[in-house]
PDB file of C-alpha atoms in Angstrom:
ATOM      1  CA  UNK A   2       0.000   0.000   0.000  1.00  0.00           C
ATOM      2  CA  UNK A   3       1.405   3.314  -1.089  1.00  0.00           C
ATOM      3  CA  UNK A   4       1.948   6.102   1.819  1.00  0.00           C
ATOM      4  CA  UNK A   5       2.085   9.271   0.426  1.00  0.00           C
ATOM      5  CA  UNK A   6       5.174  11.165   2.042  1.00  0.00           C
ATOM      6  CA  UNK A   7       5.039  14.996   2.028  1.00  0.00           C
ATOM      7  CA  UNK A   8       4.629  17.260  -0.940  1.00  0.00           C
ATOM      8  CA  UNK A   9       8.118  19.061  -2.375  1.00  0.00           C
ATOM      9  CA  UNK A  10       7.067  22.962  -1.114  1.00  0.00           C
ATOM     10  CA  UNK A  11       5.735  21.276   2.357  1.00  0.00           C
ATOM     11  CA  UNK A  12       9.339  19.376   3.090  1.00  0.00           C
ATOM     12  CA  UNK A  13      11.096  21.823   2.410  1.00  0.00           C
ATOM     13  CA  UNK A  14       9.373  24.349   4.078  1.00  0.00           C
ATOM     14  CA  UNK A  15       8.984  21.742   7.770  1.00  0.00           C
ATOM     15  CA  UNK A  16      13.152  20.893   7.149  1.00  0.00           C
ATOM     16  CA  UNK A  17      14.219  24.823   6.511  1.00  0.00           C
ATOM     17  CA  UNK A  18      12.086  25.535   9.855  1.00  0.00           C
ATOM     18  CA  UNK A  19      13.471  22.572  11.518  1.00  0.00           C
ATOM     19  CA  UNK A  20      16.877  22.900  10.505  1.00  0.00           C
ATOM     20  CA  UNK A  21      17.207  26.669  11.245  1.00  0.00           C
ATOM     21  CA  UNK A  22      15.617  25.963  15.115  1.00  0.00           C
ATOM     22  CA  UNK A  23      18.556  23.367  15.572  1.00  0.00           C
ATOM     23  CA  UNK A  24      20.862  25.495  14.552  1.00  0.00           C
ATOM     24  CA  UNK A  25      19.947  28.102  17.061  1.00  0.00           C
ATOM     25  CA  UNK A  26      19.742  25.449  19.430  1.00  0.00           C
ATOM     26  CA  UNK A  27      22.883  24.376  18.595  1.00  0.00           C
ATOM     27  CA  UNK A  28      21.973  20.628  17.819  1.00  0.00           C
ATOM     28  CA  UNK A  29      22.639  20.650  13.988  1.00  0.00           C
ATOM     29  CA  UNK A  30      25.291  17.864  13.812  1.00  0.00           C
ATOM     30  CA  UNK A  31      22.326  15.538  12.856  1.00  0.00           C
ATOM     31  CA  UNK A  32      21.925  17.194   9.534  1.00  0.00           C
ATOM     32  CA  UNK A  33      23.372  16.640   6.402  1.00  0.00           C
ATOM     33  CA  UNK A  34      23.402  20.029   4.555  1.00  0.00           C
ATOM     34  CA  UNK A  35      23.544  19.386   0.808  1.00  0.00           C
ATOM     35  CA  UNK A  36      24.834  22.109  -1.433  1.00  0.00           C
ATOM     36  CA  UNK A  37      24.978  22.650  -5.467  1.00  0.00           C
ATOM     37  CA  UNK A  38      27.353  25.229  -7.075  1.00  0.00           C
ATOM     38  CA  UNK A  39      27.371  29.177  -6.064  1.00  0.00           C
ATOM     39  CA  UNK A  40      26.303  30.067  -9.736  1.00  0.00           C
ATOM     40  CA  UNK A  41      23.250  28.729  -8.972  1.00  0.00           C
ATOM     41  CA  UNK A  42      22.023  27.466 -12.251  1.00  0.00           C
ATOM     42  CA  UNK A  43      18.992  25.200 -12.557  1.00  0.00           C
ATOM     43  CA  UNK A  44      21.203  22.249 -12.628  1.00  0.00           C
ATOM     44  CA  UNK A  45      22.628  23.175  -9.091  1.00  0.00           C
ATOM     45  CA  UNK A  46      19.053  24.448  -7.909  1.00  0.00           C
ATOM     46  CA  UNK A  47      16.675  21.146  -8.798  1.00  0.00           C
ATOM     47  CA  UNK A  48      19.776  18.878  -7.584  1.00  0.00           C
ATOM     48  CA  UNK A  49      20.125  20.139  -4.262  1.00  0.00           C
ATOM     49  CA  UNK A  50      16.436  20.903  -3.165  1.00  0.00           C
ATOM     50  CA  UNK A  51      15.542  17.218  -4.710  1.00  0.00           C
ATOM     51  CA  UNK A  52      18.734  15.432  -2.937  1.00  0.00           C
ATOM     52  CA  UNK A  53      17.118  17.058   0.205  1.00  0.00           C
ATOM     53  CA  UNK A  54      13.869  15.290  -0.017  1.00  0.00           C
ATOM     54  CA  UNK A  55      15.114  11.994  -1.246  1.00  0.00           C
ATOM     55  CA  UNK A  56      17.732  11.453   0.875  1.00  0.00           C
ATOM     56  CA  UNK A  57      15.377  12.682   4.024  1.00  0.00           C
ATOM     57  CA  UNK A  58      12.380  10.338   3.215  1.00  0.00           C
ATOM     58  CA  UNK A  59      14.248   7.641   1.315  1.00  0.00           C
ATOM     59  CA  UNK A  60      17.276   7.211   3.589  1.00  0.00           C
ATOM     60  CA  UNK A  61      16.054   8.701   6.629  1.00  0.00           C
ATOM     61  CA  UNK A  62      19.321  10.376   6.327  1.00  0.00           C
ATOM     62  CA  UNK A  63      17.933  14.253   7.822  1.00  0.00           C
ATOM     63  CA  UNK A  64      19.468  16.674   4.660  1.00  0.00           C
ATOM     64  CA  UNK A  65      18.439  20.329   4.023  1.00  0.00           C
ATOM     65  CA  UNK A  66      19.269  21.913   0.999  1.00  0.00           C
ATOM     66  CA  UNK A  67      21.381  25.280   1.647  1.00  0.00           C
ATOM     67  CA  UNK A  68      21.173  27.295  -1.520  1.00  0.00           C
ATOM     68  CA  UNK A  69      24.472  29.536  -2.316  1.00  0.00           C
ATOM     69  CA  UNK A  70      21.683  31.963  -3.969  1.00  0.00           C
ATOM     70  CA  UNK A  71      20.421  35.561  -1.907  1.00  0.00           C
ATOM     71  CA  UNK A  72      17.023  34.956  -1.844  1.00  0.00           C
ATOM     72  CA  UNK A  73      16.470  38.669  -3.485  1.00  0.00           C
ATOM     73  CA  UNK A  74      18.327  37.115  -6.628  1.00  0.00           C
ATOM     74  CA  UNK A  75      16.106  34.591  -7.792  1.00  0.00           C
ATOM     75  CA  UNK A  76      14.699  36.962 -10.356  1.00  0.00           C
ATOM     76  CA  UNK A  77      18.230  36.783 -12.216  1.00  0.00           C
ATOM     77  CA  UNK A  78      17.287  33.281 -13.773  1.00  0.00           C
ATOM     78  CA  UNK A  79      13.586  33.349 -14.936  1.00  0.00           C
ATOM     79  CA  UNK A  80      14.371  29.744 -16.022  1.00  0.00           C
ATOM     80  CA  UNK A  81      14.786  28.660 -12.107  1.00  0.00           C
ATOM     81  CA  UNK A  82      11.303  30.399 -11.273  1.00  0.00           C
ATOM     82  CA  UNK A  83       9.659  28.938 -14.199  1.00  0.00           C
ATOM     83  CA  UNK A  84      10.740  25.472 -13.025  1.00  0.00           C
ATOM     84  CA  UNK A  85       9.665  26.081  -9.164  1.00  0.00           C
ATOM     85  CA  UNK A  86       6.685  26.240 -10.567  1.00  0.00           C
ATOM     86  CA  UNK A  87       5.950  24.062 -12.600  1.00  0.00           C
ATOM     87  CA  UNK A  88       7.492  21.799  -9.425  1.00  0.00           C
ATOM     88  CA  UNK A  89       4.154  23.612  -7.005  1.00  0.00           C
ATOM     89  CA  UNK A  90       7.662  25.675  -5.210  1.00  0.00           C
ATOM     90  CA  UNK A  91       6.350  29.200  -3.234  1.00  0.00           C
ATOM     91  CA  UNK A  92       6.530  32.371  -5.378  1.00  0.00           C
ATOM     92  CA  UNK A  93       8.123  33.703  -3.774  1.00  0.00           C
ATOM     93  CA  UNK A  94      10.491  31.093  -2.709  1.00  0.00           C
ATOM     94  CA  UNK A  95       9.801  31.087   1.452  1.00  0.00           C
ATOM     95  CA  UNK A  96      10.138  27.317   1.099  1.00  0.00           C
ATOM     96  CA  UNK A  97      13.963  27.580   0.509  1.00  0.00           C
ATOM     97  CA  UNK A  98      16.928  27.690   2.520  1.00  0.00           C
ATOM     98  CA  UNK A  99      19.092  30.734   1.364  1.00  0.00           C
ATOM     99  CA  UNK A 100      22.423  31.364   2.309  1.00  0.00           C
ATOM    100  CA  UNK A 101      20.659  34.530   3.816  1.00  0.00           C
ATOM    101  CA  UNK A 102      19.203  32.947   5.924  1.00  0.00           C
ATOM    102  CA  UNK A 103      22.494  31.659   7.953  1.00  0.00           C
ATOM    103  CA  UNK A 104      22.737  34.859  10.149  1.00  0.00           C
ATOM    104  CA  UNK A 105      26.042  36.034  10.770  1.00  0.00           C
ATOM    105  CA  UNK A 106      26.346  34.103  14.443  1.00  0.00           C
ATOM    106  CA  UNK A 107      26.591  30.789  12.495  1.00  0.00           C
ATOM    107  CA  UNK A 108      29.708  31.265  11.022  1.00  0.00           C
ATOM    108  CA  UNK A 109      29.968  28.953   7.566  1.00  0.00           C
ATOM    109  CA  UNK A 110      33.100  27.450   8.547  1.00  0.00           C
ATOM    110  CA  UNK A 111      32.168  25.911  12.174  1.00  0.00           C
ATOM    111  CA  UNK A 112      27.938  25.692  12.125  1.00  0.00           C
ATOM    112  CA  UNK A 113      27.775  22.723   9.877  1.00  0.00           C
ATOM    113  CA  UNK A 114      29.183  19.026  10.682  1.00  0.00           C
ATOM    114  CA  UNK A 115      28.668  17.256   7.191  1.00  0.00           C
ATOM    115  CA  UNK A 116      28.416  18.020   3.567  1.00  0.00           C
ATOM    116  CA  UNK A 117      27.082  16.307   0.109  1.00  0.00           C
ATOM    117  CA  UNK A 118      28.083  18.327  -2.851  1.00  0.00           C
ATOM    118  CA  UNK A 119      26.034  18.051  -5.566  1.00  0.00           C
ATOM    119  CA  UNK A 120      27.104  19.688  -9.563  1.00  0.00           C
ATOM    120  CA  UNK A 121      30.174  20.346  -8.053  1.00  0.00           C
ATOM    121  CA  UNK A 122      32.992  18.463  -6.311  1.00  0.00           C
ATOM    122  CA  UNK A 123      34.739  20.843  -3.805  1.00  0.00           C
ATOM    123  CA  UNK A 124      33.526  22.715  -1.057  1.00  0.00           C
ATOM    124  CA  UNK A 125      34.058  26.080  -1.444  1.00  0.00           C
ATOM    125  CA  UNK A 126      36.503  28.222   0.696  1.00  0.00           C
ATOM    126  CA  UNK A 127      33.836  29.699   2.446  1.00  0.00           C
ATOM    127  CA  UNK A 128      32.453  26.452   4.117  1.00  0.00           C
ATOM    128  CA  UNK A 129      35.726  24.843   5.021  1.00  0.00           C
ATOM    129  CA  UNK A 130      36.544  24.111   8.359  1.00  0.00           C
ATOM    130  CA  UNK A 131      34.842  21.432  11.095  1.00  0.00           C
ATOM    131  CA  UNK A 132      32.434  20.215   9.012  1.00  0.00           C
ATOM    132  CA  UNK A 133      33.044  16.648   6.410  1.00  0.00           C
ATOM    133  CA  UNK A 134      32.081  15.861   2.907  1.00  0.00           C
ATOM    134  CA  UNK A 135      30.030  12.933   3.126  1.00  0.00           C
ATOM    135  CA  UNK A 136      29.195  12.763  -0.503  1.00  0.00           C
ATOM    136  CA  UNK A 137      29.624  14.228  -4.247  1.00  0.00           C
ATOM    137  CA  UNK A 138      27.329  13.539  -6.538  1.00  0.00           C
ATOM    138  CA  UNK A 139      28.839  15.611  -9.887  1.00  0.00           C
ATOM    139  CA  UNK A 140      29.459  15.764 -13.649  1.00  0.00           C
ATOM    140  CA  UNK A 141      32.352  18.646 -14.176  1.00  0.00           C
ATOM    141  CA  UNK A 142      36.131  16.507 -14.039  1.00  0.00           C
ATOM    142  CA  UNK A 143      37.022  15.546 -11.147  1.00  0.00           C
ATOM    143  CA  UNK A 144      39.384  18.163  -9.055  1.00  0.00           C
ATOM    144  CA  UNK A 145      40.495  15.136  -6.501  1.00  0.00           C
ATOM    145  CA  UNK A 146      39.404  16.352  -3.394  1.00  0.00           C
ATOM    146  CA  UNK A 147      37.657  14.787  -0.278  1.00  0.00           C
ATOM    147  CA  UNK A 148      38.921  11.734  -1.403  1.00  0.00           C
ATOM    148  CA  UNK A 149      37.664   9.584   1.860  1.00  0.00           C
ATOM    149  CA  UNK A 150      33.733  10.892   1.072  1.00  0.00           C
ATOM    150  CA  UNK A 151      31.659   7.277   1.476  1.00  0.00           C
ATOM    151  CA  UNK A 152      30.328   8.128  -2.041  1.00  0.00           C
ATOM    152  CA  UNK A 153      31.960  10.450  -4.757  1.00  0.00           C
ATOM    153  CA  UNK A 154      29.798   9.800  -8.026  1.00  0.00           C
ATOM    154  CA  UNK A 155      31.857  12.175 -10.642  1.00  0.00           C
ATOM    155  CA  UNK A 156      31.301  11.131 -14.199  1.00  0.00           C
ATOM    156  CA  UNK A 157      30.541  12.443 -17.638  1.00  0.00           C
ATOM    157  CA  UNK A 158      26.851  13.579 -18.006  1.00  0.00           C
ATOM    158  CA  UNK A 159      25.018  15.932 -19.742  1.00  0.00           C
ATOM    159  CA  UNK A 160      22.990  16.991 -16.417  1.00  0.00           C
ATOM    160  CA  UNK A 161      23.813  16.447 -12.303  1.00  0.00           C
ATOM    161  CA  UNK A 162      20.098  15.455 -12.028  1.00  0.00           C
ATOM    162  CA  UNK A 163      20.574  12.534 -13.629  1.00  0.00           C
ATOM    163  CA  UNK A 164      22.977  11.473 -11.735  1.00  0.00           C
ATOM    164  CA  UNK A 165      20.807  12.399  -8.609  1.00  0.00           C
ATOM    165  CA  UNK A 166      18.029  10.363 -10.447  1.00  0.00           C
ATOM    166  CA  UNK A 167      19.853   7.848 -10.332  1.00  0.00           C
ATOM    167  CA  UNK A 168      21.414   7.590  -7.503  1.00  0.00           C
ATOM    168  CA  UNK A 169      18.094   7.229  -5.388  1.00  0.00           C
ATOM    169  CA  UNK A 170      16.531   5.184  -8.488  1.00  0.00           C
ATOM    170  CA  UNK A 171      16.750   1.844  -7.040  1.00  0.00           C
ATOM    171  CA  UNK A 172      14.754   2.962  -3.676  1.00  0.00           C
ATOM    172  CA  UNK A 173      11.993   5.179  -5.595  1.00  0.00           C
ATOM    173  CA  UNK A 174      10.027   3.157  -6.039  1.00  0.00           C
ATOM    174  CA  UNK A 175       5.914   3.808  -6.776  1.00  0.00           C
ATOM    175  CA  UNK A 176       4.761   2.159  -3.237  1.00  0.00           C
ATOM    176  CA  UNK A 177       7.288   5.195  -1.349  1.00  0.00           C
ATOM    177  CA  UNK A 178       4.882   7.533  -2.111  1.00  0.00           C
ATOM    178  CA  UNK A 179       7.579  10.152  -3.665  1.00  0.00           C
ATOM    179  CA  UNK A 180       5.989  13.327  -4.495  1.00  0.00           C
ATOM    180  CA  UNK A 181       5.954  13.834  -8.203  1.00  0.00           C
ATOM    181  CA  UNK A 182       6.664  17.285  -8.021  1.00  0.00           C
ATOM    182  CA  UNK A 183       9.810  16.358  -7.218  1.00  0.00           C
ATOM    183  CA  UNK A 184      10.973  14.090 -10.717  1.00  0.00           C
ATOM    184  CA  UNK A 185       9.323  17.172 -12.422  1.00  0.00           C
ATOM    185  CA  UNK A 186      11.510  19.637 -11.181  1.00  0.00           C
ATOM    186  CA  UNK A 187      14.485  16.928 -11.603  1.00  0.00           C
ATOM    187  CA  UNK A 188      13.261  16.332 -14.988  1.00  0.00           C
ATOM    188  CA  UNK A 189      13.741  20.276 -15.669  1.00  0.00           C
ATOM    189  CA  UNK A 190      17.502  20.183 -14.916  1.00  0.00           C
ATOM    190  CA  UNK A 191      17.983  17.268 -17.845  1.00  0.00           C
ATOM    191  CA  UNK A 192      15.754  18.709 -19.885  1.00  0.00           C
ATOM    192  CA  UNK A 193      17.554  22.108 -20.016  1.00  0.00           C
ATOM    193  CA  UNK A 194      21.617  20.982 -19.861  1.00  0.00           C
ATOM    194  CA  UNK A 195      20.843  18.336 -22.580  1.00  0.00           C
ATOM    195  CA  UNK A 196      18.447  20.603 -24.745  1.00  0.00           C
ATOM    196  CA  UNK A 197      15.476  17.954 -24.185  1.00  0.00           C
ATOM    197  CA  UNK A 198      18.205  15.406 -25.167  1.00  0.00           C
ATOM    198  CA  UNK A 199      18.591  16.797 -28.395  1.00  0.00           C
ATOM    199  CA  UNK A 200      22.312  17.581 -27.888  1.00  0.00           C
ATOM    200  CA  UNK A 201      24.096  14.680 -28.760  1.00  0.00           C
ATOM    201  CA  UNK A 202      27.475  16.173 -27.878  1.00  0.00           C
ATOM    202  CA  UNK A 203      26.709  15.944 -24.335  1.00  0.00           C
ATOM    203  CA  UNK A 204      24.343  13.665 -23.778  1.00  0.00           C
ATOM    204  CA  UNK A 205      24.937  10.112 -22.104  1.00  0.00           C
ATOM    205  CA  UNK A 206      23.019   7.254 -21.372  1.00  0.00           C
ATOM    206  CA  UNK A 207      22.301   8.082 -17.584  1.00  0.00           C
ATOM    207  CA  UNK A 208      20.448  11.398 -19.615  1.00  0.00           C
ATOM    208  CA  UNK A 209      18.379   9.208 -21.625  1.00  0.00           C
ATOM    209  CA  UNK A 210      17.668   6.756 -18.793  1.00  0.00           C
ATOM    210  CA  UNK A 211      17.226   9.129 -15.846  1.00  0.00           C
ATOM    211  CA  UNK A 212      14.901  11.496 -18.293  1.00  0.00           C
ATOM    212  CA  UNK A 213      12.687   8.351 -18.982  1.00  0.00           C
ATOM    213  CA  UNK A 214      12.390   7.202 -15.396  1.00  0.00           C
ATOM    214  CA  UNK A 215      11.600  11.071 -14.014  1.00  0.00           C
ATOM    215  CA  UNK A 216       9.034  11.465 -17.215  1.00  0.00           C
ATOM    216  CA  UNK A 217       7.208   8.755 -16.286  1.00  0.00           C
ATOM    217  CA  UNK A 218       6.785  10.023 -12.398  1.00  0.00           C
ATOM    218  CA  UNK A 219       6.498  13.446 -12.843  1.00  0.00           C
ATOM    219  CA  UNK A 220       3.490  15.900 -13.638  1.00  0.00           C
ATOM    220  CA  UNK A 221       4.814  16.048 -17.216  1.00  0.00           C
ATOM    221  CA  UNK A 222       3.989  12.845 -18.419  1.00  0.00           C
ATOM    222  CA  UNK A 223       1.002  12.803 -20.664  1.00  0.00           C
ATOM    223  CA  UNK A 224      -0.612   9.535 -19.894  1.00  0.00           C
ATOM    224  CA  UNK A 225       1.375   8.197 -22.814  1.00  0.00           C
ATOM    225  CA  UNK A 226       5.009   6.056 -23.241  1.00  0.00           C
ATOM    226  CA  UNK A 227       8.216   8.179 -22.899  1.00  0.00           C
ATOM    227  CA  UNK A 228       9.362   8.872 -26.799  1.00  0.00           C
ATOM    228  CA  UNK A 229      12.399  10.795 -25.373  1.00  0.00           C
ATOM    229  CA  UNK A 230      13.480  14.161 -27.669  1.00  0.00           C
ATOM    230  CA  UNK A 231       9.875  13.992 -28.556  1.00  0.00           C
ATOM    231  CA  UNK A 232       8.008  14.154 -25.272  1.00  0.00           C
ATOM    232  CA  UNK A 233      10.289  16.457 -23.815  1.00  0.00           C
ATOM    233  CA  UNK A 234       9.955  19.494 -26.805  1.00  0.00           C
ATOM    234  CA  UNK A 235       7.625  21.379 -25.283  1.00  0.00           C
ATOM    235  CA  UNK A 236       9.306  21.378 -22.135  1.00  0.00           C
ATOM    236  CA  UNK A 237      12.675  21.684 -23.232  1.00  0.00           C
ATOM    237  CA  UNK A 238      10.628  24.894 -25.710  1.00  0.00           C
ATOM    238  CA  UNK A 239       9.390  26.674 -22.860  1.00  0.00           C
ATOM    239  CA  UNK A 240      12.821  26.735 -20.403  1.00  0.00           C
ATOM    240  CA  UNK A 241      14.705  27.581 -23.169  1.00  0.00           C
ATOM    241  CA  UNK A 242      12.580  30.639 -24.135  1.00  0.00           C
ATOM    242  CA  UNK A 243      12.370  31.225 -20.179  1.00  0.00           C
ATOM    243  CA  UNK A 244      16.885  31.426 -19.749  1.00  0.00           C
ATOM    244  CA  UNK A 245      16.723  33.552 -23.268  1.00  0.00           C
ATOM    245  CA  UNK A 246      14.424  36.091 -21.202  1.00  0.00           C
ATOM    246  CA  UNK A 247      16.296  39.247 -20.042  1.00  0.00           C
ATOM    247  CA  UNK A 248      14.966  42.068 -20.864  1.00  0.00           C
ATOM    248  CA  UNK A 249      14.454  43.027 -17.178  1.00  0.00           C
ATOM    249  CA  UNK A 250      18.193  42.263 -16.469  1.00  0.00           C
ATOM    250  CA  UNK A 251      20.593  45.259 -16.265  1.00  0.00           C
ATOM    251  CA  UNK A 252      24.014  45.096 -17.501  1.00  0.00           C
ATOM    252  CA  UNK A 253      25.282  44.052 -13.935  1.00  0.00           C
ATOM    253  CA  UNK A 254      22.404  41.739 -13.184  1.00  0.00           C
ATOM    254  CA  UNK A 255      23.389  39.881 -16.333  1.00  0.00           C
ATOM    255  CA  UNK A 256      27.002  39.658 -15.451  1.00  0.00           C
ATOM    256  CA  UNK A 257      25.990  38.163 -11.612  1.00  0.00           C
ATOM    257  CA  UNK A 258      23.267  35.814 -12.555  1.00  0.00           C
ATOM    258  CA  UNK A 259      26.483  32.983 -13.873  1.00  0.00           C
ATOM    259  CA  UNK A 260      29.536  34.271 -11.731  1.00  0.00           C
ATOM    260  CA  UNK A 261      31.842  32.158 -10.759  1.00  0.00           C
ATOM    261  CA  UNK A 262      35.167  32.509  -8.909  1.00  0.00           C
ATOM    262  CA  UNK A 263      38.217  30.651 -10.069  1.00  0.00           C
ATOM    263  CA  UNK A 264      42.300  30.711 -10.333  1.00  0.00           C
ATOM    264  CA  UNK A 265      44.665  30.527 -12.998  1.00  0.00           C
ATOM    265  CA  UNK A 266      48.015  30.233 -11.602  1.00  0.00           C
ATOM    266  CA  UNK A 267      48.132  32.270  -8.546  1.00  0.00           C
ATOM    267  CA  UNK A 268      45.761  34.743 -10.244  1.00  0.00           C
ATOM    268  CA  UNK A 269      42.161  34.700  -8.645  1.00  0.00           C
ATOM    269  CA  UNK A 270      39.389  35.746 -11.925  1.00  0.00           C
ATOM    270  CA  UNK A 271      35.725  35.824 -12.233  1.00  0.00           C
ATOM    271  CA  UNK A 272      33.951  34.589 -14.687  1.00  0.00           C
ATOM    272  CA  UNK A 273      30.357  35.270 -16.338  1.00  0.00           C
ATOM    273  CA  UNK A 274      27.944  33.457 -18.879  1.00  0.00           C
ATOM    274  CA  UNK A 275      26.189  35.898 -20.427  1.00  0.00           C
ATOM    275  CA  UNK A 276      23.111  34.524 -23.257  1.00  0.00           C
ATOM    276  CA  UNK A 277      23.093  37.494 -25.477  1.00  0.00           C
ATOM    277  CA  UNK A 278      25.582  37.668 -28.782  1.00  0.00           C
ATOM    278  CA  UNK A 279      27.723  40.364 -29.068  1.00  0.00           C
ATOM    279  CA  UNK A 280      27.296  43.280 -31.954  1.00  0.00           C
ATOM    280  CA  UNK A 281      29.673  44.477 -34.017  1.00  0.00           C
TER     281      UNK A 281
END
């Protein structure tokens, strides 16, 4: 007999309220805090916030998802709203645990006691210091680091979700009860890295086999078998036209909405994706 476990927005909402008690309380070392990259992409967004929930109800493993985004940035990636809510996520995203919300008693370095890294696979300066890295779930190469995590799953893929997808696949199962908001929103992240699978440069089988499995459990399915490329276009349509939105952005909103910090030889750069062609 199926149990139905708690919808996406009302996890996340319970764990961020949970989570942020014990912290004042000083009793977080039970949590697992599971983090994507600090650019934030929707890659990094639906990977951390769906670890969260599978991990939680499917492991009993207690994970909250701490995104590296200011809640008063989400605007920056219309893509990221559009797929909150198509996955039934708050407006105006009070169901998510910003990095904003870590007040500045609870230093980054000391407040947390274990890590899983997901669409990335090394903890950034800011967070190093007591706590462990547990786990890496990740599809950039593989920098070598926390080399003694119980599970580092770092291979070639055209998306983290599926790799996420996957790695809970074998316990999600239809009598758990898994909300199907969550495979839509993972079904988002493939859909957009891989083009709705359509980009054969990047796309591997876990893509093709994690898009498939999430399809088939997630608000998106149409009642009908998964015909992959096919039953994905209007999805894939839609996010695509969403990220190609930014018309509201100013020139420095579009050069913070993909930042990311990095060093070339002793020399410490930023770098920014920005989806507009340049003019002659």
């Amino acid at each position: 007999m199926t149990t139905a476990l708690p919808g996406l927005s009302d996890f996340l909402k319970q764990t961020k309220q949970q989570f942020l008690q014990d912290l004042e309380a000083k009793n977080a070392d039970k949590w697992t805090v599971v983090m994507g990259n600090e650019a934030g992409d929707l890659d990094t967004l639906a990977s951390s916030l769906a670890y969260s929930y599978l991990a939680t109800n499917l492991q009993k493993d207690p994970t909250v998802a701490l995104v590296q985004t200011r809640r008063a940035d989400f605007y920056l990636r219309p893509e990221n709203l559009y797929a909150l809510s198509l996955a039934n996520l708050d407006s105006a995203q009070a169901d998510i645990l910003c990095i904003d919300d870590i007040s500045a008693s609870h230093p980054l370095n000391t407040s947390f006691s274990k890590f899983v890294l997901v669409d990335h696979n090394t903890l950034d300066e800011a967070f190093v210091g007591t706590g462990k890295v547990v786990g890496i779930i990740d599809h950039h190469a593989d920098d070598g680091n926390h080399l003694d995590a119980p599970f580092r799953e770092i291979e070639p893929a055209g998306s983290c979700t599926s790799l996420v997808a996957r790695h809970f696949q074998n316990e999600w199962t239809p009598d758990t009860g898994v909300s199907k908001d969550v495979a839509t929103l993972l079904l988002t992240g493939v859909t957009i890295d891989t083009g709705g699978l359509k980009d054969d440069d990047i796309v591997k089988p876990v893509d093709q086999n994690s898009a498939r499995f999430l399809y088939l459990n997630s608000t998106v399915d149409d009642g009908g078998s998964f015909q992959g490329e096919d039953s994905l276009k209007s999805l894939a349509k839609s996010l695509s036209e969403k990220k190609k939105d930014i018309s509201e952005l100013s020139t420095r909103d579009l050069l913070r909405r993909d930042y990311k910090d990095a060093e070339y030889g002793g020399l410490q750069v930023g770098l920014s994706t920005v989806p507009m062609g340049l003019e002659a």
